[in-house]
mmCIF file of C-alpha atoms and ligand atoms in Angstrom:
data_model
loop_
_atom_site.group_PDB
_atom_site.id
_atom_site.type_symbol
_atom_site.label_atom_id
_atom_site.label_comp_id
_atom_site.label_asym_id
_atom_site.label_seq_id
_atom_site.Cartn_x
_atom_site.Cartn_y
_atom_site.Cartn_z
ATOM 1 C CA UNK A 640 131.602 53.675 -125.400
ATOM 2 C CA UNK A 641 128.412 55.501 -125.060
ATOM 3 C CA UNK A 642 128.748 59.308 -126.390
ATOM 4 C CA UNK A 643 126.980 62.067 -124.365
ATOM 5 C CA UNK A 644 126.615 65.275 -125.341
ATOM 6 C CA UNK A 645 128.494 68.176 -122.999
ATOM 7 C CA UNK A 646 126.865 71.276 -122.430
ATOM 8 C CA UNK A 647 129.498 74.150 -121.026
ATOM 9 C CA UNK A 648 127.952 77.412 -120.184
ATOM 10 C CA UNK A 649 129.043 80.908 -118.996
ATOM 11 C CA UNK A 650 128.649 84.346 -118.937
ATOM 12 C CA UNK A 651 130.033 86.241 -122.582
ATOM 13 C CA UNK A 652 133.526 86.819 -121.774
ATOM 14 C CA UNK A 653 134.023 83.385 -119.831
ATOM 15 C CA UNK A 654 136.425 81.353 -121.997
ATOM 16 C CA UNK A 655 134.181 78.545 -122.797
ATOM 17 C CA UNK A 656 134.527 78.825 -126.293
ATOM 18 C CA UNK A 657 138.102 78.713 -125.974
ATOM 19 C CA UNK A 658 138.183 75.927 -123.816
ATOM 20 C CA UNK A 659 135.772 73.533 -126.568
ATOM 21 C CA UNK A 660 137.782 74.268 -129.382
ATOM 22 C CA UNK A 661 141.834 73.526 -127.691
ATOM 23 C CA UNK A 662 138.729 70.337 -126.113
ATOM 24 C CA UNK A 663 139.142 69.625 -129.678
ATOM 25 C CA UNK A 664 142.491 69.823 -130.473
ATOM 26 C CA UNK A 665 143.161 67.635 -127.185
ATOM 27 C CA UNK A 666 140.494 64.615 -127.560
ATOM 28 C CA UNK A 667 139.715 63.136 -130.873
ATOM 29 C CA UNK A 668 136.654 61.394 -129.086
ATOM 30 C CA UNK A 669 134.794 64.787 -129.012
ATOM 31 C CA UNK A 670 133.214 66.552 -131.450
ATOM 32 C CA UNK A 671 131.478 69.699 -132.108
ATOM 33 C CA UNK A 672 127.746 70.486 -132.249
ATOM 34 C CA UNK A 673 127.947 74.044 -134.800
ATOM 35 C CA UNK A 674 125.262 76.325 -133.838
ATOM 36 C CA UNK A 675 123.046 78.419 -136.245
ATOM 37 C CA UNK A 676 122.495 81.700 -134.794
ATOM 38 C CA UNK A 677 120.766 85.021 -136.309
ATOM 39 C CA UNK A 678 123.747 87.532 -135.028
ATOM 40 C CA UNK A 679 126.312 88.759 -137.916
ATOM 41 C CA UNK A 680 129.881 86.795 -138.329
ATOM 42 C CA UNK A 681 132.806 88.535 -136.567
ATOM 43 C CA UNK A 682 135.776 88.950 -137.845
ATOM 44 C CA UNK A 683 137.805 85.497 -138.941
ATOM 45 C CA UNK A 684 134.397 83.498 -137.954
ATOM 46 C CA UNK A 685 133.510 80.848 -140.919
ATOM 47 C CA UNK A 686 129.911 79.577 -141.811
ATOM 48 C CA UNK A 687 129.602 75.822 -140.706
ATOM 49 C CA UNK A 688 132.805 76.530 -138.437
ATOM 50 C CA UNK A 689 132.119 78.495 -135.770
ATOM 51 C CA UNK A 690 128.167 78.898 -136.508
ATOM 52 C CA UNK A 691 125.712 78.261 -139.328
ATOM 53 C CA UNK A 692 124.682 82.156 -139.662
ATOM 54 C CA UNK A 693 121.051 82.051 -140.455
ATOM 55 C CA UNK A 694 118.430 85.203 -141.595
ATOM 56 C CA UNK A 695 115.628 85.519 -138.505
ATOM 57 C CA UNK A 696 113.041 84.056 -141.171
ATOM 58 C CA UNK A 697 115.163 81.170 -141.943
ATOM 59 C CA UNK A 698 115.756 80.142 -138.236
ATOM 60 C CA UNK A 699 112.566 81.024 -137.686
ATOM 61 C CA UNK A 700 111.037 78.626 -140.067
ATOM 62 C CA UNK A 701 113.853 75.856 -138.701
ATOM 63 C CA UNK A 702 112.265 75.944 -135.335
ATOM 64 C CA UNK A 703 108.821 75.169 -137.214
ATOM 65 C CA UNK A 704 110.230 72.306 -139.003
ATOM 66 C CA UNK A 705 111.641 71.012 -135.501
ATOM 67 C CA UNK A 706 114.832 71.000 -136.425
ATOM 68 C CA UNK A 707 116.154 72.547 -132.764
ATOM 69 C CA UNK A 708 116.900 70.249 -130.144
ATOM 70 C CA UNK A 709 116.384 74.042 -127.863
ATOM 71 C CA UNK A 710 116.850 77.394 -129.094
ATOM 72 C CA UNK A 711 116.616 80.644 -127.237
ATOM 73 C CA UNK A 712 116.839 84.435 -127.763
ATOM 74 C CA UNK A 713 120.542 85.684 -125.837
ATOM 75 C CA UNK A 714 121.972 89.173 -126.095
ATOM 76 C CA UNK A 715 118.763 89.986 -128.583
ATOM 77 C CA UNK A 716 119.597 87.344 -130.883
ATOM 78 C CA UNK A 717 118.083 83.691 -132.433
ATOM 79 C CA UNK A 718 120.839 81.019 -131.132
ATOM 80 C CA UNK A 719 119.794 76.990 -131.721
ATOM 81 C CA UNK A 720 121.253 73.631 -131.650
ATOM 82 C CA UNK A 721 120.555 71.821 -134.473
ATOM 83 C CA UNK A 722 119.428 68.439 -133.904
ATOM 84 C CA UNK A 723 120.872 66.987 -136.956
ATOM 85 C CA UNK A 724 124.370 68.319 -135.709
ATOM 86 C CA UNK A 725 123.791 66.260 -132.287
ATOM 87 C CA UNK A 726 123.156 63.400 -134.438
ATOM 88 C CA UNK A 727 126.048 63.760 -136.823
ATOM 89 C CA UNK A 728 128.568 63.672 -133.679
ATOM 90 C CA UNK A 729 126.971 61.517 -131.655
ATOM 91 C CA UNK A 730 126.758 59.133 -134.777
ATOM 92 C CA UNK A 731 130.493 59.505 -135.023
ATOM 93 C CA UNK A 732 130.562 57.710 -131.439
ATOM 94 C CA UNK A 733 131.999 60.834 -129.992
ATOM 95 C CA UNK A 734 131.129 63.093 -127.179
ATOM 96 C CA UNK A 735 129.012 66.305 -128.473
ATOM 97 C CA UNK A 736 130.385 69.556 -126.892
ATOM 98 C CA UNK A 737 127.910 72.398 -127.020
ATOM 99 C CA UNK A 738 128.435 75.654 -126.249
ATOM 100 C CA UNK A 739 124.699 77.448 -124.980
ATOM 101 C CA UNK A 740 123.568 79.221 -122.946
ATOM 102 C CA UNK A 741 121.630 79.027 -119.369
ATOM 103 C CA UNK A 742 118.508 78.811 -121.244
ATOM 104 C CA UNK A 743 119.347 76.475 -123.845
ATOM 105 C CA UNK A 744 120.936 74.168 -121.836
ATOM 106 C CA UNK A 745 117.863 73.693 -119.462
ATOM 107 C CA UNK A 746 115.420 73.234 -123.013
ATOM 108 C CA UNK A 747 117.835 70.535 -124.100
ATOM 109 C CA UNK A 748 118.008 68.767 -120.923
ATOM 110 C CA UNK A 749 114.774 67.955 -121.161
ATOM 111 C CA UNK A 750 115.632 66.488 -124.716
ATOM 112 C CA UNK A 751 118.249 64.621 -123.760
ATOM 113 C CA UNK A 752 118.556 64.540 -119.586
ATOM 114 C CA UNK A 753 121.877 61.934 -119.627
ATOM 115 C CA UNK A 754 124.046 65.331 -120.538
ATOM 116 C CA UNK A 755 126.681 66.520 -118.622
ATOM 117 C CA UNK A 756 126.495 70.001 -117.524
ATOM 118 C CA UNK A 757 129.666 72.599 -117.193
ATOM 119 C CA UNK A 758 129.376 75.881 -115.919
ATOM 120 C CA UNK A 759 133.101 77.865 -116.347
ATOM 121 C CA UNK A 760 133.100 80.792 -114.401
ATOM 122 C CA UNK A 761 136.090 83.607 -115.367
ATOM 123 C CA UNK A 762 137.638 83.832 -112.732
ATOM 124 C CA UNK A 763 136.730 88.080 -111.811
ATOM 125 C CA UNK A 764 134.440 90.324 -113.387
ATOM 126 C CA UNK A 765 137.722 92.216 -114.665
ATOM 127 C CA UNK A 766 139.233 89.956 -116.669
ATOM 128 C CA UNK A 767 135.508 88.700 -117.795
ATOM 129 C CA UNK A 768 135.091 92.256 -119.076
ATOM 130 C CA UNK A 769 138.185 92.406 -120.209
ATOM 131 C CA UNK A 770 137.851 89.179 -122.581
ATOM 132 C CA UNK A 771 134.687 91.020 -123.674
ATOM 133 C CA UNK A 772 136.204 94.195 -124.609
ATOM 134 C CA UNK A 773 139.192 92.387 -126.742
ATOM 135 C CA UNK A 774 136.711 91.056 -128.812
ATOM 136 C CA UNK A 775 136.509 94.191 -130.408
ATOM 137 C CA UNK A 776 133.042 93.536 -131.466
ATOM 138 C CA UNK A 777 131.117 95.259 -128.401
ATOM 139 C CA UNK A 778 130.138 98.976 -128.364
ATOM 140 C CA UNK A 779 128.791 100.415 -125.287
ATOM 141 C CA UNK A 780 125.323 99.235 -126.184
ATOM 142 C CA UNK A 781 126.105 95.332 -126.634
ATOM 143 C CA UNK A 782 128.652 95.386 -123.844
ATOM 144 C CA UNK A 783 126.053 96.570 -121.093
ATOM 145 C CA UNK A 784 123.261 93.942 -122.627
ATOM 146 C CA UNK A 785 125.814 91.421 -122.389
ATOM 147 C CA UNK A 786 126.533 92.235 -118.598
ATOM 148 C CA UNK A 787 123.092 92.191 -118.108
ATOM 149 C CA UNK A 788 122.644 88.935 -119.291
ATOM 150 C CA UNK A 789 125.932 87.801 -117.328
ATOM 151 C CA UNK A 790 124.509 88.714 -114.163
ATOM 152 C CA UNK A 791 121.127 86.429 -114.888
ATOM 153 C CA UNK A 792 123.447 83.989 -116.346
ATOM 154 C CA UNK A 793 125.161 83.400 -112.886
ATOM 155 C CA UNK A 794 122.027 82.965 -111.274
ATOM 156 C CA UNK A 795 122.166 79.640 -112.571
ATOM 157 C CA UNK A 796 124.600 77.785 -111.480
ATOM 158 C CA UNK A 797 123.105 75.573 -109.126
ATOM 159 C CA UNK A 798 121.285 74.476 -112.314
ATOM 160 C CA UNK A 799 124.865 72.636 -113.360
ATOM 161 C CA UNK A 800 126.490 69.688 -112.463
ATOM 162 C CA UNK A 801 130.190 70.927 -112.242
ATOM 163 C CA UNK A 802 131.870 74.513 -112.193
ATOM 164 C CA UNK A 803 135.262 75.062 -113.292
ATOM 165 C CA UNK A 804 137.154 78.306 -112.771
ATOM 166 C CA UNK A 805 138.612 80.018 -115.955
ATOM 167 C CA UNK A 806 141.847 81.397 -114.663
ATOM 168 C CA UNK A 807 144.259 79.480 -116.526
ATOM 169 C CA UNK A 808 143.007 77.986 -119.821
ATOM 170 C CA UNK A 809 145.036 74.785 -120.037
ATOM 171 C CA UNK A 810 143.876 74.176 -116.532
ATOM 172 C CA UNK A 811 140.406 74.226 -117.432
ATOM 173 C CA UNK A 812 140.640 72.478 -120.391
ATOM 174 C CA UNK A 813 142.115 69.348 -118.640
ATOM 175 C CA UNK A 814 139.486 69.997 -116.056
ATOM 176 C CA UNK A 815 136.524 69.648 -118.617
ATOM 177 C CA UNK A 816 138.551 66.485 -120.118
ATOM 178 C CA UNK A 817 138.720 64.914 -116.583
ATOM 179 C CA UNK A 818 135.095 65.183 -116.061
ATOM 180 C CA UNK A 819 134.391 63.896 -119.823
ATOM 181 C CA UNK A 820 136.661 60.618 -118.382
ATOM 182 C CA UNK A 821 134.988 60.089 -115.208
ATOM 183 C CA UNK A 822 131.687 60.557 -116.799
ATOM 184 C CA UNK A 823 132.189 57.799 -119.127
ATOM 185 C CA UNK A 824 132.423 55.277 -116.343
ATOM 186 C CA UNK A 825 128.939 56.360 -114.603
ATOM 187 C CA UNK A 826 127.239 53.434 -113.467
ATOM 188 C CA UNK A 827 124.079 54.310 -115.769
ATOM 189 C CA UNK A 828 126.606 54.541 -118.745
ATOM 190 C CA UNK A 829 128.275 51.655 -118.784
ATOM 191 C CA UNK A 830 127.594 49.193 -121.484
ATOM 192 C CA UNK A 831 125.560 45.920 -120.950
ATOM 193 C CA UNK A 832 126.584 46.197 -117.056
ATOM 194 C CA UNK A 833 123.607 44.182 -116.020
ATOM 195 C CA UNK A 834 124.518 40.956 -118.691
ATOM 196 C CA UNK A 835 127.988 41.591 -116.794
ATOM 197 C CA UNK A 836 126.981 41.446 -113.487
ATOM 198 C CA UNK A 837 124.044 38.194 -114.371
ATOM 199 C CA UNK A 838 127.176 36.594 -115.482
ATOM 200 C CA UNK A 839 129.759 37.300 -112.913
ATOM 201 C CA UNK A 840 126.980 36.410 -110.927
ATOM 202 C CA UNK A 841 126.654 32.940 -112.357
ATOM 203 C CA UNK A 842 130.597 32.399 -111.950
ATOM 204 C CA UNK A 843 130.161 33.221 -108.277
ATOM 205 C CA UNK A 844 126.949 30.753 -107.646
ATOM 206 C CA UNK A 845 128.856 28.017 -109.861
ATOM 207 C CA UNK A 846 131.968 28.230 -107.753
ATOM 208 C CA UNK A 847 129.721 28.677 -104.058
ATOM 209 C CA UNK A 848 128.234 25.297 -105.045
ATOM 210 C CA UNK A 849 130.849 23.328 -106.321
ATOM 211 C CA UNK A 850 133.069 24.718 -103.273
ATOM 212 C CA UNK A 851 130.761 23.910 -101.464
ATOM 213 C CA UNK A 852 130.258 20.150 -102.203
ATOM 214 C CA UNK A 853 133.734 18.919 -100.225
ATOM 215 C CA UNK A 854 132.659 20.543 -96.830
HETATM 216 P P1 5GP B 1937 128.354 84.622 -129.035
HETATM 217 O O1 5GP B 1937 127.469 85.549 -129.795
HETATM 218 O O2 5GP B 1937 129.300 85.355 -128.127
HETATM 219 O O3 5GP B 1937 129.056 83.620 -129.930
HETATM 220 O O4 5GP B 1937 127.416 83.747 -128.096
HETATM 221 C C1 5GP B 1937 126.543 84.394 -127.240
HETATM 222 C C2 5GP B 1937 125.875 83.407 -126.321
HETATM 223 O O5 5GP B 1937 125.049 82.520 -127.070
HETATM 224 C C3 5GP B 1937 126.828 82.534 -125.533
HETATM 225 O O6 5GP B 1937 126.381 82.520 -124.176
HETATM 226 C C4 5GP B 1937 126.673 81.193 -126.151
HETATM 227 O O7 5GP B 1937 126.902 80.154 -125.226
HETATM 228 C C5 5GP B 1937 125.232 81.223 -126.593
HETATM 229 N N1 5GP B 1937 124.997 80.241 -127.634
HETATM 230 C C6 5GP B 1937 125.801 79.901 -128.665
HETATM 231 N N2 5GP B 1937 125.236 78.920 -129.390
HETATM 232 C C7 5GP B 1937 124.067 78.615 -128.783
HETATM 233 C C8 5GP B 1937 123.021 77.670 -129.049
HETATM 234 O O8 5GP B 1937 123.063 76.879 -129.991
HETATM 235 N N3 5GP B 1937 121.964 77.690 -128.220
HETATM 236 C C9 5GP B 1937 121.859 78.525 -127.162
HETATM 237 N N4 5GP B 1937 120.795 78.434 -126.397
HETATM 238 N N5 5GP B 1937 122.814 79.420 -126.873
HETATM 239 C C10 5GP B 1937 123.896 79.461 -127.676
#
Protein backbone atom coordinates (compact mmCIF):
# COMPACT_ATOMS: atom_id res chain seq x y z
CA UNK A 1 0.00 0.00 0.00
CA UNK A 2 1.00 3.47 -0.77
CA UNK A 3 0.05 5.98 2.26
CA UNK A 4 -1.34 9.45 1.33
CA UNK A 5 -1.82 12.00 3.49
CA UNK A 6 -5.76 13.28 4.02
CA UNK A 7 -6.43 16.74 4.40
CA UNK A 8 -10.21 17.41 5.96
CA UNK A 9 -11.17 20.97 6.26
CA UNK A 10 -14.11 23.07 7.60
CA UNK A 11 -15.36 25.94 9.08
CA UNK A 12 -14.64 26.05 13.35
CA UNK A 13 -17.59 24.35 14.60
CA UNK A 14 -17.73 21.66 11.67
CA UNK A 15 -16.95 18.32 13.34
CA UNK A 16 -13.84 17.53 11.55
CA UNK A 17 -11.88 17.09 14.44
CA UNK A 18 -14.28 14.76 15.75
CA UNK A 19 -14.56 12.85 12.79
CA UNK A 20 -10.24 12.25 12.58
CA UNK A 21 -9.96 11.18 15.94
CA UNK A 22 -13.29 8.22 16.12
CA UNK A 23 -11.03 7.99 11.97
CA UNK A 24 -8.65 6.75 14.46
CA UNK A 25 -10.31 4.66 16.65
CA UNK A 26 -11.96 2.97 13.41
CA UNK A 27 -8.77 2.34 11.00
CA UNK A 28 -5.48 1.31 12.39
CA UNK A 29 -4.01 2.17 8.83
CA UNK A 30 -4.33 5.94 9.63
CA UNK A 31 -2.48 8.00 11.61
CA UNK A 32 -2.30 11.42 12.89
CA UNK A 33 -0.20 14.39 11.72
CA UNK A 34 -0.16 16.64 15.48
CA UNK A 35 -0.08 20.21 14.69
CA UNK A 36 2.00 22.93 16.54
CA UNK A 37 0.01 25.94 16.84
CA UNK A 38 0.68 29.38 18.84
CA UNK A 39 -3.09 29.54 20.46
CA UNK A 40 -3.32 28.47 24.37
CA UNK A 41 -4.45 24.65 25.29
CA UNK A 42 -8.17 24.31 26.15
CA UNK A 43 -9.36 22.57 28.63
CA UNK A 44 -8.45 18.52 28.64
CA UNK A 45 -6.12 19.30 25.39
CA UNK A 46 -2.50 17.50 25.89
CA UNK A 47 0.87 18.73 24.32
CA UNK A 48 1.92 16.22 21.50
CA UNK A 49 -1.87 14.98 21.59
CA UNK A 50 -4.02 17.23 20.27
CA UNK A 51 -1.23 19.98 19.25
CA UNK A 52 2.42 20.72 19.94
CA UNK A 53 1.64 24.30 21.67
CA UNK A 54 4.47 26.45 20.58
CA UNK A 55 5.53 30.38 21.83
CA UNK A 56 5.12 32.79 18.43
CA UNK A 57 9.11 33.01 18.54
CA UNK A 58 9.50 29.37 18.63
CA UNK A 59 7.14 28.66 15.62
CA UNK A 60 8.40 31.44 14.23
CA UNK A 61 11.93 30.31 14.13
CA UNK A 62 10.44 26.57 13.00
CA UNK A 63 9.19 28.06 9.82
CA UNK A 64 12.91 29.45 9.30
CA UNK A 65 14.41 26.16 9.84
CA UNK A 66 11.78 24.70 7.22
CA UNK A 67 10.39 22.54 9.33
CA UNK A 68 6.51 23.31 7.96
CA UNK A 69 5.30 21.41 5.20
CA UNK A 70 2.52 24.89 5.15
CA UNK A 71 1.62 26.99 7.94
CA UNK A 72 -0.83 29.83 8.06
CA UNK A 73 -2.22 32.49 10.43
CA UNK A 74 -6.33 31.31 11.27
CA UNK A 75 -8.53 33.00 13.83
CA UNK A 76 -5.24 35.37 14.66
CA UNK A 77 -3.13 32.55 15.43
CA UNK A 78 0.38 30.57 14.10
CA UNK A 79 -1.07 26.93 13.03
CA UNK A 80 1.67 24.47 11.01
CA UNK A 81 2.13 21.00 9.94
CA UNK A 82 5.19 19.73 10.83
CA UNK A 83 6.95 17.96 8.23
CA UNK A 84 8.66 15.56 10.43
CA UNK A 85 5.09 14.48 11.72
CA UNK A 86 4.08 13.71 7.89
CA UNK A 87 7.10 11.68 7.79
CA UNK A 88 6.70 9.82 11.04
CA UNK A 89 3.10 8.52 9.77
CA UNK A 90 3.68 8.15 6.48
CA UNK A 91 6.87 6.10 7.53
CA UNK A 92 4.54 3.96 9.57
CA UNK A 93 2.91 2.99 6.04
CA UNK A 94 -0.26 4.62 7.15
CA UNK A 95 -2.52 7.23 5.79
CA UNK A 96 -1.71 10.86 7.40
CA UNK A 97 -4.98 12.64 8.45
CA UNK A 98 -4.55 16.37 8.85
CA UNK A 99 -6.76 18.59 10.12
CA UNK A 100 -6.01 22.50 8.40
CA UNK A 101 -7.39 24.82 7.26
CA UNK A 102 -8.44 26.35 3.63
CA UNK A 103 -5.17 27.95 3.53
CA UNK A 104 -3.00 25.33 4.68
CA UNK A 105 -4.33 22.80 2.75
CA UNK A 106 -3.77 24.70 -0.62
CA UNK A 107 0.28 25.49 0.71
CA UNK A 108 0.63 21.76 1.25
CA UNK A 109 -0.82 20.69 -1.91
CA UNK A 110 1.71 22.12 -3.58
CA UNK A 111 4.12 20.03 -1.28
CA UNK A 112 2.65 17.05 -1.75
CA UNK A 113 -0.25 17.30 -4.76
CA UNK A 114 -1.20 13.19 -4.54
CA UNK A 115 -3.39 14.27 -1.21
CA UNK A 116 -6.80 13.72 -0.87
CA UNK A 117 -8.87 16.61 -0.05
CA UNK A 118 -12.17 16.59 2.41
CA UNK A 119 -14.22 19.42 2.96
CA UNK A 120 -17.10 18.49 5.92
CA UNK A 121 -19.62 20.94 5.92
CA UNK A 122 -22.04 21.05 9.37
CA UNK A 123 -24.83 20.55 8.21
CA UNK A 124 -26.67 24.46 9.23
CA UNK A 125 -25.15 27.44 10.49
CA UNK A 126 -27.16 26.62 13.85
CA UNK A 127 -25.84 23.69 14.89
CA UNK A 128 -22.24 24.99 13.45
CA UNK A 129 -22.64 27.79 15.98
CA UNK A 130 -23.90 25.79 18.28
CA UNK A 131 -20.77 23.27 18.30
CA UNK A 132 -18.85 26.56 18.61
CA UNK A 133 -20.53 27.88 21.56
CA UNK A 134 -20.23 24.34 23.59
CA UNK A 135 -16.76 24.66 23.36
CA UNK A 136 -16.92 26.98 26.02
CA UNK A 137 -13.78 28.57 24.93
CA UNK A 138 -15.31 31.48 22.65
CA UNK A 139 -16.29 34.93 24.02
CA UNK A 140 -18.08 37.26 21.85
CA UNK A 141 -14.82 38.48 20.38
CA UNK A 142 -13.37 34.96 19.13
CA UNK A 143 -16.81 33.71 18.21
CA UNK A 144 -17.49 36.61 15.59
CA UNK A 145 -13.63 36.22 14.19
CA UNK A 146 -14.31 32.70 13.90
CA UNK A 147 -17.60 33.32 11.80
CA UNK A 148 -15.75 35.55 9.88
CA UNK A 149 -13.31 33.22 8.94
CA UNK A 150 -16.18 30.49 8.38
CA UNK A 151 -17.75 32.48 5.84
CA UNK A 152 -14.19 32.83 3.74
CA UNK A 153 -13.66 29.31 4.65
CA UNK A 154 -16.75 28.19 2.55
CA UNK A 155 -15.66 30.06 -0.27
CA UNK A 156 -13.49 27.29 -0.89
CA UNK A 157 -14.94 24.46 -1.54
CA UNK A 158 -14.62 24.03 -5.05
CA UNK A 159 -10.93 23.97 -4.03
CA UNK A 160 -11.70 20.16 -2.57
CA UNK A 161 -12.06 16.99 -3.98
CA UNK A 162 -15.04 15.59 -1.88
CA UNK A 163 -17.64 17.24 0.62
CA UNK A 164 -19.27 15.35 3.22
CA UNK A 165 -22.17 16.66 5.28
CA UNK A 166 -21.72 16.64 9.16
CA UNK A 167 -25.17 15.77 10.32
CA UNK A 168 -24.65 12.55 11.83
CA UNK A 169 -21.07 11.81 12.99
CA UNK A 170 -20.84 8.06 12.47
CA UNK A 171 -22.16 8.77 9.04
CA UNK A 172 -19.42 10.92 8.18
CA UNK A 173 -16.89 9.08 9.63
CA UNK A 174 -17.64 5.98 7.43
CA UNK A 175 -17.96 8.47 4.65
CA UNK A 176 -14.28 9.79 5.06
CA UNK A 177 -13.23 5.91 5.52
CA UNK A 178 -14.99 5.04 2.18
CA UNK A 179 -13.18 7.63 0.31
CA UNK A 180 -9.72 6.64 2.16
CA UNK A 181 -10.70 2.88 0.47
CA UNK A 182 -11.51 3.94 -2.90
CA UNK A 183 -8.60 6.21 -2.96
CA UNK A 184 -6.23 3.51 -2.37
CA UNK A 185 -7.13 1.79 -5.59
CA UNK A 186 -6.55 5.05 -7.90
CA UNK A 187 -5.00 4.06 -10.96
CA UNK A 188 -1.88 6.47 -10.22
CA UNK A 189 -1.61 4.66 -6.76
CA UNK A 190 -1.41 1.40 -7.42
CA UNK A 191 1.83 -0.36 -6.93
CA UNK A 192 4.14 -1.47 -9.86
CA UNK A 193 0.83 -1.44 -12.16
CA UNK A 194 2.86 -0.94 -15.26
CA UNK A 195 5.41 -4.29 -14.47
CA UNK A 196 1.72 -5.80 -14.02
CA UNK A 197 0.25 -4.87 -17.00
CA UNK A 198 4.04 -5.56 -19.27
CA UNK A 199 3.49 -8.92 -17.84
CA UNK A 200 -0.11 -9.72 -18.25
CA UNK A 201 0.70 -8.37 -21.41
CA UNK A 202 3.31 -10.97 -22.21
CA UNK A 203 0.80 -13.86 -21.02
CA UNK A 204 -1.68 -12.51 -23.54
CA UNK A 205 0.96 -12.25 -26.67
CA UNK A 206 2.37 -15.81 -25.53
CA UNK A 207 -1.04 -17.39 -25.61
CA UNK A 208 -2.25 -15.16 -29.14
CA UNK A 209 0.76 -16.89 -30.74
CA UNK A 210 0.79 -20.21 -29.60
CA UNK A 211 -3.19 -20.21 -30.19
CA UNK A 212 -2.59 -19.13 -32.97
CA UNK A 213 -0.20 -21.75 -34.51
CA UNK A 214 -3.15 -24.66 -35.04
CA UNK A 215 -5.39 -22.33 -37.25
P1 LIG B 1 -8.67 25.11 16.61
O1 LIG B 1 -8.01 26.29 17.24
O2 LIG B 1 -10.17 25.17 16.72
O3 LIG B 1 -8.10 23.79 17.09
O4 LIG B 1 -8.33 25.16 15.06
C1 LIG B 1 -8.62 26.31 14.35
C2 LIG B 1 -8.39 26.10 12.88
O5 LIG B 1 -7.00 25.87 12.63
C3 LIG B 1 -9.13 24.93 12.28
O6 LIG B 1 -9.73 25.37 11.07
C4 LIG B 1 -8.06 23.93 12.01
O7 LIG B 1 -8.37 23.11 10.91
C5 LIG B 1 -6.88 24.83 11.71
N1 LIG B 1 -5.64 24.11 11.89
C6 LIG B 1 -5.32 23.21 12.85
N2 LIG B 1 -4.08 22.74 12.66
C7 LIG B 1 -3.61 23.33 11.53
C8 LIG B 1 -2.39 23.25 10.79
O8 LIG B 1 -1.46 22.51 11.12
N3 LIG B 1 -2.28 24.04 9.71
C9 LIG B 1 -3.26 24.87 9.29
N4 LIG B 1 -3.06 25.58 8.20
N5 LIG B 1 -4.42 24.97 9.95
C10 LIG B 1 -4.59 24.21 11.05
Amino acid sequence: MNPFPVILSSPSGGGKTTIAMKLLEARDDVGYSVSCTTRAPREGEREGRDYYFRSREDFEQGRQRGEFAESAEVHGQLYGTLRSEVERVISEGRHVVMDIDVQGAKQFMTAFPHSVLIFILPPSAEVMIGRLKARGSEDNKSLVRRLKSAKEELKAVDFYQYVIVNDRIEAAVSAVSSIVEAEEYRRTRVGGLSSRLADLMGGVERAIDHHSKGQ
